[in-house]
Amino acid sequence: MQLLRRGDSGPNVVEIRSTLRRFGLLGDSTGGPAQEDDRFDAALEQAVRAFQQQRGLITDGIVGPATYRALREAGWSLGDRMLALMISAPMSGDDVVALQERLLELGYDPGRPGGVFNEQTEAALRKFQREYGLLPDGLCGPATLRSLRQLGRKVTGGRPHLLREQELLRQAGPRLRGKRIVVDPGHGGPDRGIVAAGVAEADLMWDLARRLVGRMSATGMDAMLSRQEDTCPAETERAAFANNAGADLVLSLHTDANRSMHAQGLATFHFGNGSGATSTVGEALAGFIQRELLTRTAMHDCRTQGRTWELLRLTRMPTVRVEIGYLSHIGDRRRLLDPAFRDVVAEGILVAVKRLYLLGQDDQPTGTFTFSDVLARELERGAQAI
């Protein structure tokens, strides 16, 4: 779909305005002519920004594919339609979130409540149906909805999915050997990503990803790239690749750009929808990466933030997207062009992953852990295991 922003007009703008009114984010017209409803004005832009902030999207006031998808999904309530697993085009929406959260309250494991009806959600629903004497068909229809609404909670307090995520991390142990990591260099092939002064994001992130994968492989990790140098899979395809590979973590590498030449710095993103649902392990890893890279590079701190971007919400494992500087900023661009800087970034990300699995045990101060230290620890633990 085309991007809609302030100054645009037409039937698509009327649809956006109507949807935001229904959500209570936009007041009624003030008595002006009816045709004004098809104009994307300042009030509509503010309503779009408010909606984006609520849903964990970039608050730019522009209705692009991600915002339009979120507007569509926000219109569904549990019971509006029958929910089922659709392999080719998975069902998504707030009704799926409500179902996932309800199953979690009842003690079942539909996975992260990201609003996508996937195989794990269907398995949890079938188990619920089987245990409560319903036909275990994996369809959330009227009979299943009645049972879901009639039953009280089995789980109270805390967030069951977050506890499961943390327990999986604890059980994984501190060693890096055998951990399966998908490294996702942004863009690729004909999609060059951000391009500034002849420098393409796709090329820089490919080089950085290769450096990171090399270091991870040296520690015994099973590190894989999500794409080839000349390809650019869609976000959904990258998420499917990680899910099918059974990855433990996904690290997505990007740079940013801004109209302002002064915008600069480092940011990390994890799954978080702005309404409490988050990936605690993803958030922890994002924090480790942010602190390690800030200490090692002295870049400007653009913080760690929760988002609902496709790769973050469609992956079943903790996923972190790292935005390493702004190619539109001359200082950040110069750094990224330096191979030694990319080595520092690769080392910092690897160390952050190691810190995640150490769970605070036998750790060192931020910025002091080196690649050599990581290798030595892996060899030491390997010798102890023998």
JSON list of C-alpha atoms in Angstrom, two decimals, residues 202-356:
[
{"chain": "A", "resi": 202, "resn": "ALA", "atom": "CA", "xyz": [23.23, -3.66, 3.13]},
{"chain": "A", "resi": 203, "resn": "ASP", "atom": "CA", "xyz": [26.97, -3.88, 2.41]},
{"chain": "A", "resi": 204, "resn": "LEU", "atom": "CA", "xyz": [28.09, -2.69, 5.84]},
{"chain": "A", "resi": 205, "resn": "MET", "atom": "CA", "xyz": [25.74, -5.03, 7.69]},
{"chain": "A", "resi": 206, "resn": "TRP", "atom": "CA", "xyz": [26.76, -7.98, 5.52]},
{"chain": "A", "resi": 207, "resn": "ASP", "atom": "CA", "xyz": [30.40, -7.38, 6.42]},
{"chain": "A", "resi": 208, "resn": "LEU", "atom": "CA", "xyz": [29.55, -6.94, 10.12]},
{"chain": "A", "resi": 209, "resn": "ALA", "atom": "CA", "xyz": [27.44, -10.10, 10.11]},
{"chain": "A", "resi": 210, "resn": "ARG", "atom": "CA", "xyz": [30.29, -12.12, 8.60]},
{"chain": "A", "resi": 211, "resn": "ARG", "atom": "CA", "xyz": [32.66, -10.85, 11.29]},
{"chain": "A", "resi": 212, "resn": "LEU", "atom": "CA", "xyz": [30.16, -11.73, 14.03]},
{"chain": "A", "resi": 213, "resn": "VAL", "atom": "CA", "xyz": [29.41, -15.20, 12.63]},
{"chain": "A", "resi": 214, "resn": "GLY", "atom": "CA", "xyz": [33.15, -15.93, 12.39]},
{"chain": "A", "resi": 215, "resn": "ARG", "atom": "CA", "xyz": [33.70, -15.09, 16.05]},
{"chain": "A", "resi": 216, "resn": "MET", "atom": "CA", "xyz": [30.65, -17.05, 17.15]},
{"chain": "A", "resi": 217, "resn": "SER", "atom": "CA", "xyz": [31.72, -20.10, 15.17]},
{"chain": "A", "resi": 218, "resn": "ALA", "atom": "CA", "xyz": [35.16, -19.94, 16.82]},
{"chain": "A", "resi": 219, "resn": "THR", "atom": "CA", "xyz": [33.49, -20.36, 20.23]},
{"chain": "A", "resi": 220, "resn": "GLY", "atom": "CA", "xyz": [31.62, -23.45, 19.07]},
{"chain": "A", "resi": 221, "resn": "MET", "atom": "CA", "xyz": [28.30, -21.74, 18.42]},
{"chain": "A", "resi": 222, "resn": "ASP", "atom": "CA", "xyz": [26.18, -22.80, 15.46]},
{"chain": "A", "resi": 223, "resn": "ALA", "atom": "CA", "xyz": [25.89, -19.37, 13.81]},
{"chain": "A", "resi": 224, "resn": "MET", "atom": "CA", "xyz": [23.88, -18.94, 10.61]},
{"chain": "A", "resi": 225, "resn": "LEU", "atom": "CA", "xyz": [23.16, -16.02, 8.29]},
{"chain": "A", "resi": 226, "resn": "SER", "atom": "CA", "xyz": [19.52, -15.30, 7.45]},
{"chain": "A", "resi": 227, "resn": "ARG", "atom": "CA", "xyz": [20.32, -14.33, 3.85]},
{"chain": "A", "resi": 228, "resn": "GLN", "atom": "CA", "xyz": [22.90, -14.50, 1.10]},
{"chain": "A", "resi": 229, "resn": "GLU", "atom": "CA", "xyz": [24.82, -11.44, -0.05]},
{"chain": "A", "resi": 230, "resn": "ASP", "atom": "CA", "xyz": [22.65, -11.05, -3.16]},
{"chain": "A", "resi": 231, "resn": "THR", "atom": "CA", "xyz": [19.24, -11.82, -1.60]},
{"chain": "A", "resi": 232, "resn": "CYS", "atom": "CA", "xyz": [16.73, -9.89, 0.50]},
{"chain": "A", "resi": 233, "resn": "PRO", "atom": "CA", "xyz": [14.13, -12.15, 2.13]},
{"chain": "A", "resi": 234, "resn": "ALA", "atom": "CA", "xyz": [11.01, -10.52, 3.58]},
{"chain": "A", "resi": 235, "resn": "GLU", "atom": "CA", "xyz": [10.81, -10.12, 7.36]},
{"chain": "A", "resi": 236, "resn": "THR", "atom": "CA", "xyz": [8.32, -12.97, 7.52]},
{"chain": "A", "resi": 237, "resn": "GLU", "atom": "CA", "xyz": [10.74, -15.23, 5.62]},
{"chain": "A", "resi": 238, "resn": "ARG", "atom": "CA", "xyz": [13.61, -14.33, 7.93]},
{"chain": "A", "resi": 239, "resn": "ALA", "atom": "CA", "xyz": [11.43, -15.14, 10.95]},
{"chain": "A", "resi": 240, "resn": "ALA", "atom": "CA", "xyz": [10.36, -18.45, 9.38]},
{"chain": "A", "resi": 241, "resn": "PHE", "atom": "CA", "xyz": [14.01, -19.33, 8.72]},
{"chain": "A", "resi": 242, "resn": "ALA", "atom": "CA", "xyz": [14.90, -18.77, 12.39]},
{"chain": "A", "resi": 243, "resn": "ASN", "atom": "CA", "xyz": [11.84, -20.70, 13.61]},
{"chain": "A", "resi": 244, "resn": "ASN", "atom": "CA", "xyz": [12.50, -23.65, 11.29]},
{"chain": "A", "resi": 245, "resn": "ALA", "atom": "CA", "xyz": [16.17, -23.71, 12.30]},
{"chain": "A", "resi": 246, "resn": "GLY", "atom": "CA", "xyz": [15.22, -23.91, 15.98]},
{"chain": "A", "resi": 247, "resn": "ALA", "atom": "CA", "xyz": [17.45, -20.93, 16.80]},
{"chain": "A", "resi": 248, "resn": "ASP", "atom": "CA", "xyz": [18.11, -19.94, 20.40]},
{"chain": "A", "resi": 249, "resn": "LEU", "atom": "CA", "xyz": [18.54, -16.26, 19.55]},
{"chain": "A", "resi": 250, "resn": "VAL", "atom": "CA", "xyz": [18.21, -13.93, 16.56]},
{"chain": "A", "resi": 251, "resn": "LEU", "atom": "CA", "xyz": [20.40, -10.85, 16.10]},
{"chain": "A", "resi": 252, "resn": "SER", "atom": "CA", "xyz": [19.28, -8.42, 13.40]},
{"chain": "A", "resi": 253, "resn": "LEU", "atom": "CA", "xyz": [21.81, -5.80, 12.26]},
{"chain": "A", "resi": 254, "resn": "HIS", "atom": "CA", "xyz": [20.82, -2.42, 10.80]},
{"chain": "A", "resi": 255, "resn": "THR", "atom": "CA", "xyz": [21.83, 1.23, 10.58]},
{"chain": "A", "resi": 256, "resn": "ASP", "atom": "CA", "xyz": [19.49, 4.21, 10.59]},
{"chain": "A", "resi": 257, "resn": "ALA", "atom": "CA", "xyz": [19.06, 7.58, 8.87]},
{"chain": "A", "resi": 258, "resn": "ASN", "atom": "CA", "xyz": [17.29, 10.84, 9.61]},
{"chain": "A", "resi": 259, "resn": "ARG", "atom": "CA", "xyz": [16.50, 14.09, 7.83]},
{"chain": "A", "resi": 260, "resn": "SER", "atom": "CA", "xyz": [18.45, 15.88, 10.52]},
{"chain": "A", "resi": 261, "resn": "MET", "atom": "CA", "xyz": [22.21, 15.70, 10.01]},
{"chain": "A", "resi": 262, "resn": "HIS", "atom": "CA", "xyz": [22.57, 15.82, 13.81]},
{"chain": "A", "resi": 263, "resn": "ALA", "atom": "CA", "xyz": [20.75, 12.52, 14.51]},
{"chain": "A", "resi": 264, "resn": "GLN", "atom": "CA", "xyz": [23.25, 9.90, 15.67]},
{"chain": "A", "resi": 265, "resn": "GLY", "atom": "CA", "xyz": [23.79, 7.01, 18.03]},
{"chain": "A", "resi": 266, "resn": "LEU", "atom": "CA", "xyz": [23.02, 3.42, 18.92]},
{"chain": "A", "resi": 267, "resn": "ALA", "atom": "CA", "xyz": [19.67, 1.80, 19.74]},
{"chain": "A", "resi": 268, "resn": "THR", "atom": "CA", "xyz": [18.57, -1.78, 20.41]},
{"chain": "A", "resi": 269, "resn": "PHE", "atom": "CA", "xyz": [15.05, -3.16, 20.06]},
{"chain": "A", "resi": 270, "resn": "HIS", "atom": "CA", "xyz": [13.27, -6.22, 21.46]},
{"chain": "A", "resi": 271, "resn": "PHE", "atom": "CA", "xyz": [9.69, -7.46, 21.25]},
{"chain": "A", "resi": 272, "resn": "GLY", "atom": "CA", "xyz": [7.31, -5.29, 23.30]},
{"chain": "A", "resi": 273, "resn": "ASN", "atom": "CA", "xyz": [3.81, -4.16, 22.36]},
{"chain": "A", "resi": 274, "resn": "GLY", "atom": "CA", "xyz": [3.50, -1.13, 24.65]},
{"chain": "A", "resi": 275, "resn": "SER", "atom": "CA", "xyz": [0.77, -2.84, 26.71]},
{"chain": "A", "resi": 276, "resn": "GLY", "atom": "CA", "xyz": [2.88, -5.03, 28.98]},
{"chain": "A", "resi": 277, "resn": "ALA", "atom": "CA", "xyz": [3.65, -7.98, 26.69]},
{"chain": "A", "resi": 278, "resn": "THR", "atom": "CA", "xyz": [7.39, -8.27, 26.20]},
{"chain": "A", "resi": 279, "resn": "SER", "atom": "CA", "xyz": [10.24, -10.73, 25.78]},
{"chain": "A", "resi": 280, "resn": "THR", "atom": "CA", "xyz": [12.19, -10.55, 29.04]},
{"chain": "A", "resi": 281, "resn": "VAL", "atom": "CA", "xyz": [15.18, -12.43, 27.67]},
{"chain": "A", "resi": 282, "resn": "GLY", "atom": "CA", "xyz": [15.12, -10.30, 24.52]},
{"chain": "A", "resi": 283, "resn": "GLU", "atom": "CA", "xyz": [14.96, -7.18, 26.67]},
{"chain": "A", "resi": 284, "resn": "ALA", "atom": "CA", "xyz": [17.86, -8.40, 28.80]},
{"chain": "A", "resi": 285, "resn": "LEU", "atom": "CA", "xyz": [19.99, -9.20, 25.74]},
{"chain": "A", "resi": 286, "resn": "ALA", "atom": "CA", "xyz": [19.18, -5.82, 24.18]},
{"chain": "A", "resi": 287, "resn": "GLY", "atom": "CA", "xyz": [20.34, -4.16, 27.40]},
{"chain": "A", "resi": 288, "resn": "PHE", "atom": "CA", "xyz": [23.60, -6.12, 27.45]},
{"chain": "A", "resi": 289, "resn": "ILE", "atom": "CA", "xyz": [24.31, -5.24, 23.80]},
{"chain": "A", "resi": 290, "resn": "GLN", "atom": "CA", "xyz": [23.46, -1.58, 24.36]},
{"chain": "A", "resi": 291, "resn": "ARG", "atom": "CA", "xyz": [25.75, -1.26, 27.38]},
{"chain": "A", "resi": 292, "resn": "GLU", "atom": "CA", "xyz": [28.64, -3.19, 25.82]},
{"chain": "A", "resi": 293, "resn": "LEU", "atom": "CA", "xyz": [28.61, -1.19, 22.60]},
{"chain": "A", "resi": 294, "resn": "LEU", "atom": "CA", "xyz": [28.18, 2.18, 24.32]},
{"chain": "A", "resi": 295, "resn": "THR", "atom": "CA", "xyz": [31.15, 1.46, 26.57]},
{"chain": "A", "resi": 296, "resn": "ARG", "atom": "CA", "xyz": [33.34, 0.26, 23.70]},
{"chain": "A", "resi": 297, "resn": "THR", "atom": "CA", "xyz": [32.41, 2.88, 21.10]},
{"chain": "A", "resi": 298, "resn": "ALA", "atom": "CA", "xyz": [31.26, 5.96, 23.10]},
{"chain": "A", "resi": 299, "resn": "MET", "atom": "CA", "xyz": [28.34, 6.34, 20.67]},
{"chain": "A", "resi": 300, "resn": "HIS", "atom": "CA", "xyz": [25.31, 8.42, 21.62]},
{"chain": "A", "resi": 301, "resn": "ASP", "atom": "CA", "xyz": [22.79, 6.42, 23.67]},
{"chain": "A", "resi": 302, "resn": "CYS", "atom": "CA", "xyz": [19.42, 6.10, 21.90]},
{"chain": "A", "resi": 303, "resn": "ARG", "atom": "CA", "xyz": [18.32, 3.52, 24.48]},
{"chain": "A", "resi": 304, "resn": "THR", "atom": "CA", "xyz": [16.70, 0.10, 24.42]},
{"chain": "A", "resi": 305, "resn": "GLN", "atom": "CA", "xyz": [13.09, -0.01, 23.29]},
{"chain": "A", "resi": 306, "resn": "GLY", "atom": "CA", "xyz": [10.24, -2.45, 22.74]},
{"chain": "A", "resi": 307, "resn": "ARG", "atom": "CA", "xyz": [8.72, -2.73, 19.26]},
{"chain": "A", "resi": 308, "resn": "THR", "atom": "CA", "xyz": [6.25, -4.96, 17.40]},
{"chain": "A", "resi": 309, "resn": "TRP", "atom": "CA", "xyz": [8.12, -5.14, 14.09]},
{"chain": "A", "resi": 310, "resn": "GLU", "atom": "CA", "xyz": [7.53, -8.34, 12.10]},
{"chain": "A", "resi": 311, "resn": "LEU", "atom": "CA", "xyz": [10.85, -10.05, 12.87]},
{"chain": "A", "resi": 312, "resn": "LEU", "atom": "CA", "xyz": [10.55, -9.28, 16.59]},
{"chain": "A", "resi": 313, "resn": "ARG", "atom": "CA", "xyz": [7.02, -10.62, 17.00]},
{"chain": "A", "resi": 314, "resn": "LEU", "atom": "CA", "xyz": [7.04, -13.54, 14.53]},
{"chain": "A", "resi": 315, "resn": "THR", "atom": "CA", "xyz": [10.15, -15.27, 15.91]},
{"chain": "A", "resi": 316, "resn": "ARG", "atom": "CA", "xyz": [9.54, -17.78, 18.69]},
{"chain": "A", "resi": 317, "resn": "MET", "atom": "CA", "xyz": [12.91, -17.13, 20.31]},
{"chain": "A", "resi": 318, "resn": "PRO", "atom": "CA", "xyz": [14.34, -13.91, 21.85]},
{"chain": "A", "resi": 319, "resn": "THR", "atom": "CA", "xyz": [15.21, -11.51, 19.02]},
{"chain": "A", "resi": 320, "resn": "VAL", "atom": "CA", "xyz": [17.12, -8.24, 19.17]},
{"chain": "A", "resi": 321, "resn": "ARG", "atom": "CA", "xyz": [17.49, -5.67, 16.43]},
{"chain": "A", "resi": 322, "resn": "VAL", "atom": "CA", "xyz": [20.58, -3.45, 16.71]},
{"chain": "A", "resi": 323, "resn": "GLU", "atom": "CA", "xyz": [20.58, -0.07, 14.97]},
{"chain": "A", "resi": 324, "resn": "ILE", "atom": "CA", "xyz": [24.28, 0.80, 14.81]},
{"chain": "A", "resi": 325, "resn": "GLY", "atom": "CA", "xyz": [24.56, 4.50, 14.12]},
{"chain": "A", "resi": 326, "resn": "TYR", "atom": "CA", "xyz": [23.09, 6.79, 11.47]},
{"chain": "A", "resi": 327, "resn": "LEU", "atom": "CA", "xyz": [24.56, 6.71, 7.98]},
{"chain": "A", "resi": 328, "resn": "SER", "atom": "CA", "xyz": [23.15, 10.22, 7.55]},
{"chain": "A", "resi": 329, "resn": "HIS", "atom": "CA", "xyz": [25.51, 11.41, 10.33]},
{"chain": "A", "resi": 330, "resn": "ILE", "atom": "CA", "xyz": [29.04, 12.00, 9.12]},
{"chain": "A", "resi": 331, "resn": "GLY", "atom": "CA", "xyz": [30.64, 10.86, 12.39]},
{"chain": "A", "resi": 332, "resn": "ASP", "atom": "CA", "xyz": [28.68, 7.60, 12.62]},
{"chain": "A", "resi": 333, "resn": "ARG", "atom": "CA", "xyz": [29.28, 6.95, 8.92]},
{"chain": "A", "resi": 334, "resn": "ARG", "atom": "CA", "xyz": [33.05, 7.38, 9.31]},
{"chain": "A", "resi": 335, "resn": "ARG", "atom": "CA", "xyz": [33.05, 4.92, 12.19]},
{"chain": "A", "resi": 336, "resn": "LEU", "atom": "CA", "xyz": [31.04, 2.32, 10.31]},
{"chain": "A", "resi": 337, "resn": "LEU", "atom": "CA", "xyz": [33.41, 2.57, 7.33]},
{"chain": "A", "resi": 338, "resn": "ASP", "atom": "CA", "xyz": [36.34, 1.61, 9.58]},
{"chain": "A", "resi": 339, "resn": "PRO", "atom": "CA", "xyz": [36.87, -2.19, 9.62]},
{"chain": "A", "resi": 340, "resn": "ALA", "atom": "CA", "xyz": [38.43, -1.92, 13.10]},
{"chain": "A", "resi": 341, "resn": "PHE", "atom": "CA", "xyz": [35.21, -0.33, 14.38]},
{"chain": "A", "resi": 342, "resn": "ARG", "atom": "CA", "xyz": [33.15, -3.18, 12.93]},
{"chain": "A", "resi": 343, "resn": "ASP", "atom": "CA", "xyz": [35.46, -5.62, 14.72]},
{"chain": "A", "resi": 344, "resn": "VAL", "atom": "CA", "xyz": [34.77, -3.79, 18.00]},
{"chain": "A", "resi": 345, "resn": "VAL", "atom": "CA", "xyz": [31.02, -4.01, 17.40]},
{"chain": "A", "resi": 346, "resn": "ALA", "atom": "CA", "xyz": [31.21, -7.73, 16.57]},
{"chain": "A", "resi": 347, "resn": "GLU", "atom": "CA", "xyz": [33.21, -8.41, 19.74]},
{"chain": "A", "resi": 348, "resn": "GLY", "atom": "CA", "xyz": [30.80, -6.35, 21.85]},
{"chain": "A", "resi": 349, "resn": "ILE", "atom": "CA", "xyz": [27.75, -8.24, 20.57]},
{"chain": "A", "resi": 350, "resn": "LEU", "atom": "CA", "xyz": [29.43, -11.62, 21.15]},
{"chain": "A", "resi": 351, "resn": "VAL", "atom": "CA", "xyz": [30.37, -10.64, 24.71]},
{"chain": "A", "resi": 352, "resn": "ALA", "atom": "CA", "xyz": [26.79, -9.46, 25.35]},
{"chain": "A", "resi": 353, "resn": "VAL", "atom": "CA", "xyz": [25.48, -12.90, 24.29]},
{"chain": "A", "resi": 354, "resn": "LYS", "atom": "CA", "xyz": [27.99, -14.55, 26.64]},
{"chain": "A", "resi": 355, "resn": "ARG", "atom": "CA", "xyz": [26.84, -12.30, 29.50]},
{"chain": "A", "resi": 356, "resn": "LEU", "atom": "CA", "xyz": [23.24, -13.32, 28.84]}
]
